[in-house]
mmCIF file of C-alpha atoms in Angstrom:
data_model
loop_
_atom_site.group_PDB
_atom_site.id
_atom_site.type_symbol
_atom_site.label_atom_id
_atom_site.label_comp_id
_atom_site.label_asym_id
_atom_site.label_seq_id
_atom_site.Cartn_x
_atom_site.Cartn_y
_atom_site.Cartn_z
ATOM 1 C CA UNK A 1 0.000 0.000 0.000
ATOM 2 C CA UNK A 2 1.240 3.682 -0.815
ATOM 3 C CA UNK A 3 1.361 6.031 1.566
ATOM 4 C CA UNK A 4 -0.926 8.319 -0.117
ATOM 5 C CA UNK A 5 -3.955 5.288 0.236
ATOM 6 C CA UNK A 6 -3.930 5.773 4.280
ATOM 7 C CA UNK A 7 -5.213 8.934 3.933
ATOM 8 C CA UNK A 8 -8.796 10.158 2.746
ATOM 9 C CA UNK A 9 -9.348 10.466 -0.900
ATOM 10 C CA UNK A 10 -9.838 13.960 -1.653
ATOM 11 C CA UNK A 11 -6.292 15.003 0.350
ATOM 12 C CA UNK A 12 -4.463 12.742 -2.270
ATOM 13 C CA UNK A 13 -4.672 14.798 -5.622
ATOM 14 C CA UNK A 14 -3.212 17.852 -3.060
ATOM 15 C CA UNK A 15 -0.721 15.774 -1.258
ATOM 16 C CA UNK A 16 3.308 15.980 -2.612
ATOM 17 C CA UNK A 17 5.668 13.341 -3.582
ATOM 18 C CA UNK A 18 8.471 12.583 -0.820
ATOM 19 C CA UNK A 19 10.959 14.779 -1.155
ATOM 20 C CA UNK A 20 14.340 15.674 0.936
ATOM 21 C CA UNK A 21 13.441 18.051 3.721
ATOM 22 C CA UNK A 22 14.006 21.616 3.347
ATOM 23 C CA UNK A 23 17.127 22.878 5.494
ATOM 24 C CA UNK A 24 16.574 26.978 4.684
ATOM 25 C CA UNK A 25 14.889 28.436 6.877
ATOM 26 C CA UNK A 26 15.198 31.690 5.712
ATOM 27 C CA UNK A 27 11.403 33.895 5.762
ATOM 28 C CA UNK A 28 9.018 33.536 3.065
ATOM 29 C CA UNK A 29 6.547 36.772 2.666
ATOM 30 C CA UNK A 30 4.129 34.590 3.536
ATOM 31 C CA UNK A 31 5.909 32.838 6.625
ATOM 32 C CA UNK A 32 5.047 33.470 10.280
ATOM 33 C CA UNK A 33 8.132 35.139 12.327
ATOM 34 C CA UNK A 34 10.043 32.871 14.889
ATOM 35 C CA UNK A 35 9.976 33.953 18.579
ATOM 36 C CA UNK A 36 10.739 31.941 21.680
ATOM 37 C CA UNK A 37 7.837 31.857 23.847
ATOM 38 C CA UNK A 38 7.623 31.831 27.846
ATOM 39 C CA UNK A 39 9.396 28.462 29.042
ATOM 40 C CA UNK A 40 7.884 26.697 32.179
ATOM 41 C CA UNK A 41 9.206 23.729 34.438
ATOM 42 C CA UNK A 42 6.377 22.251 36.423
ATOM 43 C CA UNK A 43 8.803 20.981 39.079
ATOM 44 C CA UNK A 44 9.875 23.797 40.478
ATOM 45 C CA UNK A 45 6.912 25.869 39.397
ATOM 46 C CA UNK A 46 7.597 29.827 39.055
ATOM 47 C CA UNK A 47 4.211 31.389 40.141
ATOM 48 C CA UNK A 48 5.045 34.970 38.703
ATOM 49 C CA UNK A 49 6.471 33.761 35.302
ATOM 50 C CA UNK A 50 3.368 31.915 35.103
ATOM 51 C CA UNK A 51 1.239 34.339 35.413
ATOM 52 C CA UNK A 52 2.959 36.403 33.313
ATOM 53 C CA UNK A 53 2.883 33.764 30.352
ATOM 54 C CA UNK A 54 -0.839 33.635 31.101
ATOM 55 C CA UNK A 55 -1.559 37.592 30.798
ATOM 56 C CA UNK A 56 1.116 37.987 28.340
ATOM 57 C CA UNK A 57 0.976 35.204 25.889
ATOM 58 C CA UNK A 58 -1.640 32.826 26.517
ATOM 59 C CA UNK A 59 0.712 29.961 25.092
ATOM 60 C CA UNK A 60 3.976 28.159 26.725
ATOM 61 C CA UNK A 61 6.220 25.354 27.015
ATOM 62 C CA UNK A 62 6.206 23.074 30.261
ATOM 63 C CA UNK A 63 8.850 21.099 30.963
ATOM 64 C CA UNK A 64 9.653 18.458 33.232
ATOM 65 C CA UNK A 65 6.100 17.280 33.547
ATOM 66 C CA UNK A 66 6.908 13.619 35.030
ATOM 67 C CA UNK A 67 5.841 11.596 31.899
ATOM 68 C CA UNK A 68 8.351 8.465 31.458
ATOM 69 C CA UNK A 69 10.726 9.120 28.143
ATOM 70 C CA UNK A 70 9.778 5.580 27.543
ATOM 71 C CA UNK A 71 5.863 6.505 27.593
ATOM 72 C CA UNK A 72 6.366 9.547 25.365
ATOM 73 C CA UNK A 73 8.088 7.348 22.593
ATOM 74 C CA UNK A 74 5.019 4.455 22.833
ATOM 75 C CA UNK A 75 2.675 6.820 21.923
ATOM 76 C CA UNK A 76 4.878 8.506 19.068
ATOM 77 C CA UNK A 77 4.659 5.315 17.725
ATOM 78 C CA UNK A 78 1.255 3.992 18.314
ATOM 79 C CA UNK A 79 -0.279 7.396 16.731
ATOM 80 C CA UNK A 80 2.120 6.984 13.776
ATOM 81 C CA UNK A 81 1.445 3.268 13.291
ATOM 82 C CA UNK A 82 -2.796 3.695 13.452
ATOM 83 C CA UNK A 83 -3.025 6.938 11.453
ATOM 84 C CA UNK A 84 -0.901 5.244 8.887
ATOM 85 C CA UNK A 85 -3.583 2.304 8.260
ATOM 86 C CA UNK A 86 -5.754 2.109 5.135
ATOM 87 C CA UNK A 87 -8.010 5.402 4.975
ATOM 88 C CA UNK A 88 -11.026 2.342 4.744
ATOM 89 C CA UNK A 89 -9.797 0.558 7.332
ATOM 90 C CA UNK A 90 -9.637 3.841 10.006
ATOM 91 C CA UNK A 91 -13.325 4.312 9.160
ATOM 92 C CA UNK A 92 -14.362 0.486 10.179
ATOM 93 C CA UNK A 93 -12.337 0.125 13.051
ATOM 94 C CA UNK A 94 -13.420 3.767 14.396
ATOM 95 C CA UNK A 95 -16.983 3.593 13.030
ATOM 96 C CA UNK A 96 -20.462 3.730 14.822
ATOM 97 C CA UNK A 97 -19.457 0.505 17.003
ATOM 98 C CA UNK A 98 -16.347 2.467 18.716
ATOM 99 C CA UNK A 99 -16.265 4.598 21.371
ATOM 100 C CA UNK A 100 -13.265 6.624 19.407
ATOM 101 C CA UNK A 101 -14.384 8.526 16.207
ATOM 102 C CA UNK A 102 -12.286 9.411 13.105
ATOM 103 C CA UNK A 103 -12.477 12.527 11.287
ATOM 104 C CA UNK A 104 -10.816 14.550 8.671
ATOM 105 C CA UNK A 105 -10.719 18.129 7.139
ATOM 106 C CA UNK A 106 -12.599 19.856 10.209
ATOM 107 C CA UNK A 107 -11.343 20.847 13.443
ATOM 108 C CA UNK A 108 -14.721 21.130 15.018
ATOM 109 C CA UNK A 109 -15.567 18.083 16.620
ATOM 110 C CA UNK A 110 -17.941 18.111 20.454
ATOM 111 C CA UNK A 111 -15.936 16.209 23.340
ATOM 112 C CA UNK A 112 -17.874 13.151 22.797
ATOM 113 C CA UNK A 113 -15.896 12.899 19.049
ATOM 114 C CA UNK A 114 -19.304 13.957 16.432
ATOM 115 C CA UNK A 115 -17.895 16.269 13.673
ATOM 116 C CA UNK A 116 -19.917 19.129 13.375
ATOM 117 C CA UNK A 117 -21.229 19.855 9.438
ATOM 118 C CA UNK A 118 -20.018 23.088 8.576
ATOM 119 C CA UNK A 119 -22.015 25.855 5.846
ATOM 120 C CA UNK A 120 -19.569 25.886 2.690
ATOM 121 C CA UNK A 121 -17.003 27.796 2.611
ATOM 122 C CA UNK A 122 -14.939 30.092 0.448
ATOM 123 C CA UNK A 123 -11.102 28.422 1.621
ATOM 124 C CA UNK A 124 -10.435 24.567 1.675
ATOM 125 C CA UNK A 125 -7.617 22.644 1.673
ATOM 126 C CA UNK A 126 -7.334 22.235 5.455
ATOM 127 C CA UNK A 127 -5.485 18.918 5.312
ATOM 128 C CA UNK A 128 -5.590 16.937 8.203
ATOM 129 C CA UNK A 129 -7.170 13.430 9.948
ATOM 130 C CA UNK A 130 -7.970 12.475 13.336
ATOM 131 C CA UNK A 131 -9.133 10.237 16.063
ATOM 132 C CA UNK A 132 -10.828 11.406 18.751
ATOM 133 C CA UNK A 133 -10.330 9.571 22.096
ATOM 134 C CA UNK A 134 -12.520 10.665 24.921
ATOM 135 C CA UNK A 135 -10.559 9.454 28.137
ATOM 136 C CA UNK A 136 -13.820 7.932 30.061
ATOM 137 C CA UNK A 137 -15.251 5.969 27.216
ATOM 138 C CA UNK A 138 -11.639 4.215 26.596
ATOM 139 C CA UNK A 139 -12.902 1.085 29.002
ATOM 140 C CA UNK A 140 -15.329 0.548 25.755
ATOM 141 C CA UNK A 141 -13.027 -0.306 23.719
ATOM 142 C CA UNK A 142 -11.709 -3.381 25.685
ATOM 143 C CA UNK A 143 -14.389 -5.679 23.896
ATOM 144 C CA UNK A 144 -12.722 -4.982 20.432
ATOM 145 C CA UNK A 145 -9.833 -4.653 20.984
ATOM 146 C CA UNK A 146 -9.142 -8.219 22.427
ATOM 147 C CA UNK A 147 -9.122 -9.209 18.834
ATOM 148 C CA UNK A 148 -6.830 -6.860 17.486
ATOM 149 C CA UNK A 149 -3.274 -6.548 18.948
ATOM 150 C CA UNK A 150 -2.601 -3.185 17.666
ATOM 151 C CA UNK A 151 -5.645 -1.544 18.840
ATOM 152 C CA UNK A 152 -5.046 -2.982 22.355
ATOM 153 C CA UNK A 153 -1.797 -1.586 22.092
ATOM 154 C CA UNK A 154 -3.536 1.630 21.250
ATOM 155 C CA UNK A 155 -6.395 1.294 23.916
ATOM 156 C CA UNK A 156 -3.373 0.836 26.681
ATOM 157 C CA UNK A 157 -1.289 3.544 25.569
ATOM 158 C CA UNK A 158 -3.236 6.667 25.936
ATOM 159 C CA UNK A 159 -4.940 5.143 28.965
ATOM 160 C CA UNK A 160 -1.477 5.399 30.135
ATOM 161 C CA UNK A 161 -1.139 8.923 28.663
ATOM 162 C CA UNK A 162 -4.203 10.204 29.971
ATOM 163 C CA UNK A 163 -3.579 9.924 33.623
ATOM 164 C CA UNK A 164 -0.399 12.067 32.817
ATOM 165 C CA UNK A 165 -1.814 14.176 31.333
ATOM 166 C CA UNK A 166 -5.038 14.670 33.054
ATOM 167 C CA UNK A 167 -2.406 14.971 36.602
ATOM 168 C CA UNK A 168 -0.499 17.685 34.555
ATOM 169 C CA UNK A 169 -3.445 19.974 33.642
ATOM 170 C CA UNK A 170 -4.985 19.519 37.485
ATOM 171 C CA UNK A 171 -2.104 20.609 38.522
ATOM 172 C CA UNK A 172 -1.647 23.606 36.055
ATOM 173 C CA UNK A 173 -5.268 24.265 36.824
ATOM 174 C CA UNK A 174 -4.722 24.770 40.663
ATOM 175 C CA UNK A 175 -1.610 26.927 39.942
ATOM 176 C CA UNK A 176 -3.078 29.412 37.357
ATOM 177 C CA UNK A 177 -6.216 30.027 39.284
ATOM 178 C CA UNK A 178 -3.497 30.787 42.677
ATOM 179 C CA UNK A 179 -2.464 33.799 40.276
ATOM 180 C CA UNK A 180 -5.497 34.505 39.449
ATOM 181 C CA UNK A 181 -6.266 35.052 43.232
ATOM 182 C CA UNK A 182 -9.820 32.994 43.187
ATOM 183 C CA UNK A 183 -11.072 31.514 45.716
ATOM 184 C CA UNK A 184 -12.926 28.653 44.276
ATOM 185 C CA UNK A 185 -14.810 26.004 46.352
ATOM 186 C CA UNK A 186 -13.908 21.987 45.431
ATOM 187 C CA UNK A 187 -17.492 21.826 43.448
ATOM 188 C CA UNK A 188 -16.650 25.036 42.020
ATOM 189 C CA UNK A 189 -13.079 23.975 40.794
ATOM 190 C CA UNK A 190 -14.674 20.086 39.690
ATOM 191 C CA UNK A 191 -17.422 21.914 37.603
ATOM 192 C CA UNK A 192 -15.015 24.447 36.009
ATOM 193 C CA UNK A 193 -12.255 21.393 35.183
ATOM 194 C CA UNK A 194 -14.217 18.597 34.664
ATOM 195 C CA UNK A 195 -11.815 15.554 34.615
ATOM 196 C CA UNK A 196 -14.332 13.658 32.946
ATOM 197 C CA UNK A 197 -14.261 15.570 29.730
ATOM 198 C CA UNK A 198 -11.228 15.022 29.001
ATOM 199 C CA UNK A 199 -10.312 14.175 25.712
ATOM 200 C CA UNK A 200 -7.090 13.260 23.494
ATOM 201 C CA UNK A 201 -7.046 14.286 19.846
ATOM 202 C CA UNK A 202 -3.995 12.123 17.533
ATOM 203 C CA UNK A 203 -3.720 14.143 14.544
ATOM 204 C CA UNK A 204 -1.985 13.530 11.241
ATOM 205 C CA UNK A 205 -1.276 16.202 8.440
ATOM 206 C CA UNK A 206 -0.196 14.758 4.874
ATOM 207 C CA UNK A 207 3.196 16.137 3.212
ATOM 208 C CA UNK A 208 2.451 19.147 1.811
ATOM 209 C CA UNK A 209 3.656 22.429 2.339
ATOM 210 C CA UNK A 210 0.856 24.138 -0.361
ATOM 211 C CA UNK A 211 -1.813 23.919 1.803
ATOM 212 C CA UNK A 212 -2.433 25.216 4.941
ATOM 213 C CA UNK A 213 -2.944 22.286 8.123
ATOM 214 C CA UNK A 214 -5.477 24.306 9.967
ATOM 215 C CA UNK A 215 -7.334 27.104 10.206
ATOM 216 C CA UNK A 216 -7.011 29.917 12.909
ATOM 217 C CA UNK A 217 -8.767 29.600 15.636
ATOM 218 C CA UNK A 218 -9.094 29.376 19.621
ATOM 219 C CA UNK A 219 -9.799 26.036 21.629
ATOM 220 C CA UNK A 220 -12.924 25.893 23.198
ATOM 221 C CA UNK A 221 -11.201 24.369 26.278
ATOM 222 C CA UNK A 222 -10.295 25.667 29.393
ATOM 223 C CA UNK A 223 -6.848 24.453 29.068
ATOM 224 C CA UNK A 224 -5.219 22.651 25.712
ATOM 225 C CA UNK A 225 -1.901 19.931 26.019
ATOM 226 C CA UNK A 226 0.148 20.020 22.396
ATOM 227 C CA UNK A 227 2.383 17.867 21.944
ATOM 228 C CA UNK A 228 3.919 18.439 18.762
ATOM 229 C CA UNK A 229 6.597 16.859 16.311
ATOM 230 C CA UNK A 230 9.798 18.368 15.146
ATOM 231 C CA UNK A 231 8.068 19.420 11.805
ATOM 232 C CA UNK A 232 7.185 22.029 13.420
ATOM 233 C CA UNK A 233 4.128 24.251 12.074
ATOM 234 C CA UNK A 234 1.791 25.277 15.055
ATOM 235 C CA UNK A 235 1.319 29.074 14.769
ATOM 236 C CA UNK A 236 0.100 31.518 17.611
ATOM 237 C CA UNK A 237 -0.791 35.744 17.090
ATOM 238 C CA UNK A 238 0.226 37.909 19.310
ATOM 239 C CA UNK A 239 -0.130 41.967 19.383
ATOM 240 C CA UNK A 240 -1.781 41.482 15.749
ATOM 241 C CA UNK A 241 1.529 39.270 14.228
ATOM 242 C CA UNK A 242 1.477 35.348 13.721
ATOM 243 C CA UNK A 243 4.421 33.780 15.600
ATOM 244 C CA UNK A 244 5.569 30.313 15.027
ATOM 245 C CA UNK A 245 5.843 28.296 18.042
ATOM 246 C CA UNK A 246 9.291 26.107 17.622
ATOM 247 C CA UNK A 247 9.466 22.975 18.707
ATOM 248 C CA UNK A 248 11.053 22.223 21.914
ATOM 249 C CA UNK A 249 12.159 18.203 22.795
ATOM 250 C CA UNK A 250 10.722 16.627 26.104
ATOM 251 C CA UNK A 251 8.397 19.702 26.380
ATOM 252 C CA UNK A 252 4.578 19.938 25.450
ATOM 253 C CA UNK A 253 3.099 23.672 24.563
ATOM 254 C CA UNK A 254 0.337 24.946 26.697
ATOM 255 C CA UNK A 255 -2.210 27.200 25.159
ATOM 256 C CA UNK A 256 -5.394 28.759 27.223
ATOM 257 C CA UNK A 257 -8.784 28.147 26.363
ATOM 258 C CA UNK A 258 -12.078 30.439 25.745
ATOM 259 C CA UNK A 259 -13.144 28.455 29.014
ATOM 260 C CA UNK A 260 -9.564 29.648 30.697
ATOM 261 C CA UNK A 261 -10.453 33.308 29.321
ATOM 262 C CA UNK A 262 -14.078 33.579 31.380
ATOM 263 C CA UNK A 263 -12.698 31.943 34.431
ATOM 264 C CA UNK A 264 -10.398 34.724 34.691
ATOM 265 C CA UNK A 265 -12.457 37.595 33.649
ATOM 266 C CA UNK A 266 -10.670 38.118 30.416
ATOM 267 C CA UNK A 267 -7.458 38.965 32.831
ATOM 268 C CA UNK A 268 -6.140 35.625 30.668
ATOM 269 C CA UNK A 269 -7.356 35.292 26.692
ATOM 270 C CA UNK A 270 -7.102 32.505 24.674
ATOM 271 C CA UNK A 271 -4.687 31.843 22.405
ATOM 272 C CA UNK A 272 -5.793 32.305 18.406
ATOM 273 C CA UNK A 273 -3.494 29.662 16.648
ATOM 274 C CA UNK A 274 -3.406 28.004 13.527
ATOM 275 C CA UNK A 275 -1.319 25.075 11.573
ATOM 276 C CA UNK A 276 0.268 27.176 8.618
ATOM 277 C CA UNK A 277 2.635 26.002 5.890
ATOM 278 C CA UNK A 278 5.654 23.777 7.418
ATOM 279 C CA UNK A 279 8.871 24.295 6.241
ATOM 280 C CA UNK A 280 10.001 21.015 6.170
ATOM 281 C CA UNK A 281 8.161 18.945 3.854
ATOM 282 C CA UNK A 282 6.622 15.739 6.107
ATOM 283 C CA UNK A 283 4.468 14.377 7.733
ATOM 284 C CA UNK A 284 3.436 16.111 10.793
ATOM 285 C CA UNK A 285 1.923 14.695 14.017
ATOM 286 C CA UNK A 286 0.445 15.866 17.241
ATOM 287 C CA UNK A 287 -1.334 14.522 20.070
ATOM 288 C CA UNK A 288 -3.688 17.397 21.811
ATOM 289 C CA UNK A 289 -5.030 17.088 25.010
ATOM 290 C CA UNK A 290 -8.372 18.929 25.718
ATOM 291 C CA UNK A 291 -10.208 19.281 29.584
ATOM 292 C CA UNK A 292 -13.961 21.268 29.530
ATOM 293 C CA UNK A 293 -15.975 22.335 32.236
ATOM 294 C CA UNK A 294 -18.870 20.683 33.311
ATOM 295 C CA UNK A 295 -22.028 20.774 30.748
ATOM 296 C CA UNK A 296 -24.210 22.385 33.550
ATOM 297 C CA UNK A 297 -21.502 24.790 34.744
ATOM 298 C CA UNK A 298 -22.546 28.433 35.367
ATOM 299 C CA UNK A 299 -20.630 30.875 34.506
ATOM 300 C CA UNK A 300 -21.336 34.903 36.075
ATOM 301 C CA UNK A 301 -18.032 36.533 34.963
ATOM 302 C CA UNK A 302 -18.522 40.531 35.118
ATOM 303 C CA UNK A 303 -17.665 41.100 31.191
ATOM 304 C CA UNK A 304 -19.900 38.301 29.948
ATOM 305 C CA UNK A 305 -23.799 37.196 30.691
ATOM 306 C CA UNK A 306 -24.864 34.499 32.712
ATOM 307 C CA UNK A 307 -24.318 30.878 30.921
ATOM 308 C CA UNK A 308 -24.266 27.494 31.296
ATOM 309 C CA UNK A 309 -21.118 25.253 28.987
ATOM 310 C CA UNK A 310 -23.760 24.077 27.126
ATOM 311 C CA UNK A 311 -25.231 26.956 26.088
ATOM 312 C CA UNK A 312 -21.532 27.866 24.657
ATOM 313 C CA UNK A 313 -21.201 24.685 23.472
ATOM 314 C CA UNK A 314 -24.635 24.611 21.723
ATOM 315 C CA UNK A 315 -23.567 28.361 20.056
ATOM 316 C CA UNK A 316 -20.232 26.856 18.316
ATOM 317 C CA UNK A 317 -22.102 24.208 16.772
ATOM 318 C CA UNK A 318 -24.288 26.779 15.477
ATOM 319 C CA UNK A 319 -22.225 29.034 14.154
ATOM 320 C CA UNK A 320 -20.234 26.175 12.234
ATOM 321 C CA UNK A 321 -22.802 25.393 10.801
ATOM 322 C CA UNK A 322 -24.213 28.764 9.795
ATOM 323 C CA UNK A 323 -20.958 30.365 9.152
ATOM 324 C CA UNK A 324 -18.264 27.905 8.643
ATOM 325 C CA UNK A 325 -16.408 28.494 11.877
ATOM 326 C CA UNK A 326 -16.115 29.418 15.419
ATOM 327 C CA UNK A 327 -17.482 33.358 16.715
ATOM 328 C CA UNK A 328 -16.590 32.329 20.183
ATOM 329 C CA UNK A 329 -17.701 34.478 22.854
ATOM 330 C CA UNK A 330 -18.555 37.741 21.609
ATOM 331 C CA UNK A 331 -21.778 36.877 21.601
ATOM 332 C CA UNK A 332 -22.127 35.963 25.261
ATOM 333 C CA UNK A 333 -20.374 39.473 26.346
ATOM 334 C CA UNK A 334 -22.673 41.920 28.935
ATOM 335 C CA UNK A 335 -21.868 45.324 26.441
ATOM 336 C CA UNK A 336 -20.847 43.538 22.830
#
């Protein structure tokens, strides 16, 4: 089987022949400047550069989060070996029977792994697949995957990954809201990080440098976990200017959600970031965490009106469909 036959047939006719990576990387017109963003080490915890990474950027790196070397390279190599199966093949084994869901060509896609039908749009060429993995529901997939080594493999991998993970963003959680200054009850802190929502995201984008990987926009979240390849690619804005966000080994990138952004009053905004144009030609991979608030959590920030996750929730879908994309929250502010 060609590589080109893993992935979905309309990306193929787009999708370039191997090539040599590129080794310039000197600025195209239409390339994103490099800057070194905020650096954090979760061991030894710096409240104040924290906070100012939160106010300031919205995006970081974290290092030294505790995850075993040994664990990071499993699932490298798990999410590289299930993307890479027939495009026919992702679609049975991830179909209406599994608790995981594959997608491709849309970003927008609810916790519980449904793709969300957009209106047409103008742009395409957004080139990427994706299996959505919603932490809870992994338990479900014991029953099939008895019979199929690799998906076991799969199953007991993230399972692995997700208690990292989820201990990581708990932890992150606790510390941003400290500079925040909030006092927030247990219930309160459960309903605004629900630990049952979270979600992992294993994403694949084909060789091709033509096309962008994904469009700009903010997470939904109240916190997002990247962890991104060496191809690089993940773009952030800042002060008006995209920014590319180079990699950084044994490190994951942090970016705030719209969630993170009403929690703190708009003190902290989310991060607007896209996948643009990679300058080395490959494939590129990432593996996003996602953690939401509660579906019945209440939210009675001072710049926004009263509403319930769902409500939010129940808006995006709405305005992918109408529009094409995400308005956010403008339309839940007190004086829009």
């Amino acid at each position: 089987m060609s590589n080109s036959e893993s992935y979905p047939p309309e990306f193929r006719p787009l999708m370039s022949e191997p090539t040599e990576p590129e080794t310039s990387t000197e600025p195209g017109p239409d390339r994103s400047k490099d800057i070194d963003i905020p650096v954090l080490n979760l061991e030894h915890l710096d409240m104040e550069k924290l906070r100012e990474a939160c106010k300031d950027w919205g995006i970081f790196h974290l290092e030294n989060t505790g995850i075993p070397l040994t664990l990071m390279s499993q699932v490298k190599e798990i999410t590289e070996s299930v993307l890479s199966l027939p495009f026919e093949e992702k679609r049975t084994l991830f179909g209406v029977n599994s608790p995981l869901s594959y997608y491709w060509g849309t970003h927008t896609v609810s916790p519980s792994g449904k793709a969300v039908t957009r209106a047409p749009q103008e742009s395409s060429g957004h080139l990427f697949e994706g299996i959505n993995i919603p932490l809870a529901s992994l338990s479900r997939l014991l029953p099939l995957s008895c019979s199929d080594p690799k998906l076991e493999s799969f199953r007991v991998v993230m399972e692995e990954y997700g208690k990292h993970v989820t201990r990581i963003i708990v932890t992150l959680f606790e510390a941003i809201i400290e500079t925040l200054s909030l006092e927030l009850s247990g219930n309160q802190k459960m309903s605004y990080l629900s630990e049952s929502t979270g979600v992992i995201r294993v994403q694949r984008y084909p060789q091709c440098t033509e096309s962008p990987g994904l469009e700009a926009h903010t997470d939904s979240s109240v916190i997002s976990i990247i962890n991104q390849d060496d191809v690089g690619g993940l773009e952030f804005m800042k002060d008006g200017e995209w920014f590319n966000v180079k990699p950084l080994a044994n490190s994951f990138v942090i970016g705030l959600g719209d969630m993170m952004q009403v929690i703190s009053d708009e003190e902290y905004k989310s991060v607007l970031h896209k996948v643009g144009k990679r300058m080395k030609k490959k494939e590129r991979y990432s593996i996003v965490y996602f953690v939401f608030p509660d579906k019945e959590c209440m939210f009675k920030p001072s710049r926004y009106k009263p509403f319930k996750f769902s409500e939010f929730e129940a808006q995006v879908k709405l305005d992918v469909e109408t529009h094409g994309s995400k308005i956010g929250l403008s339309k839940f502010l007190s004086n829009p």
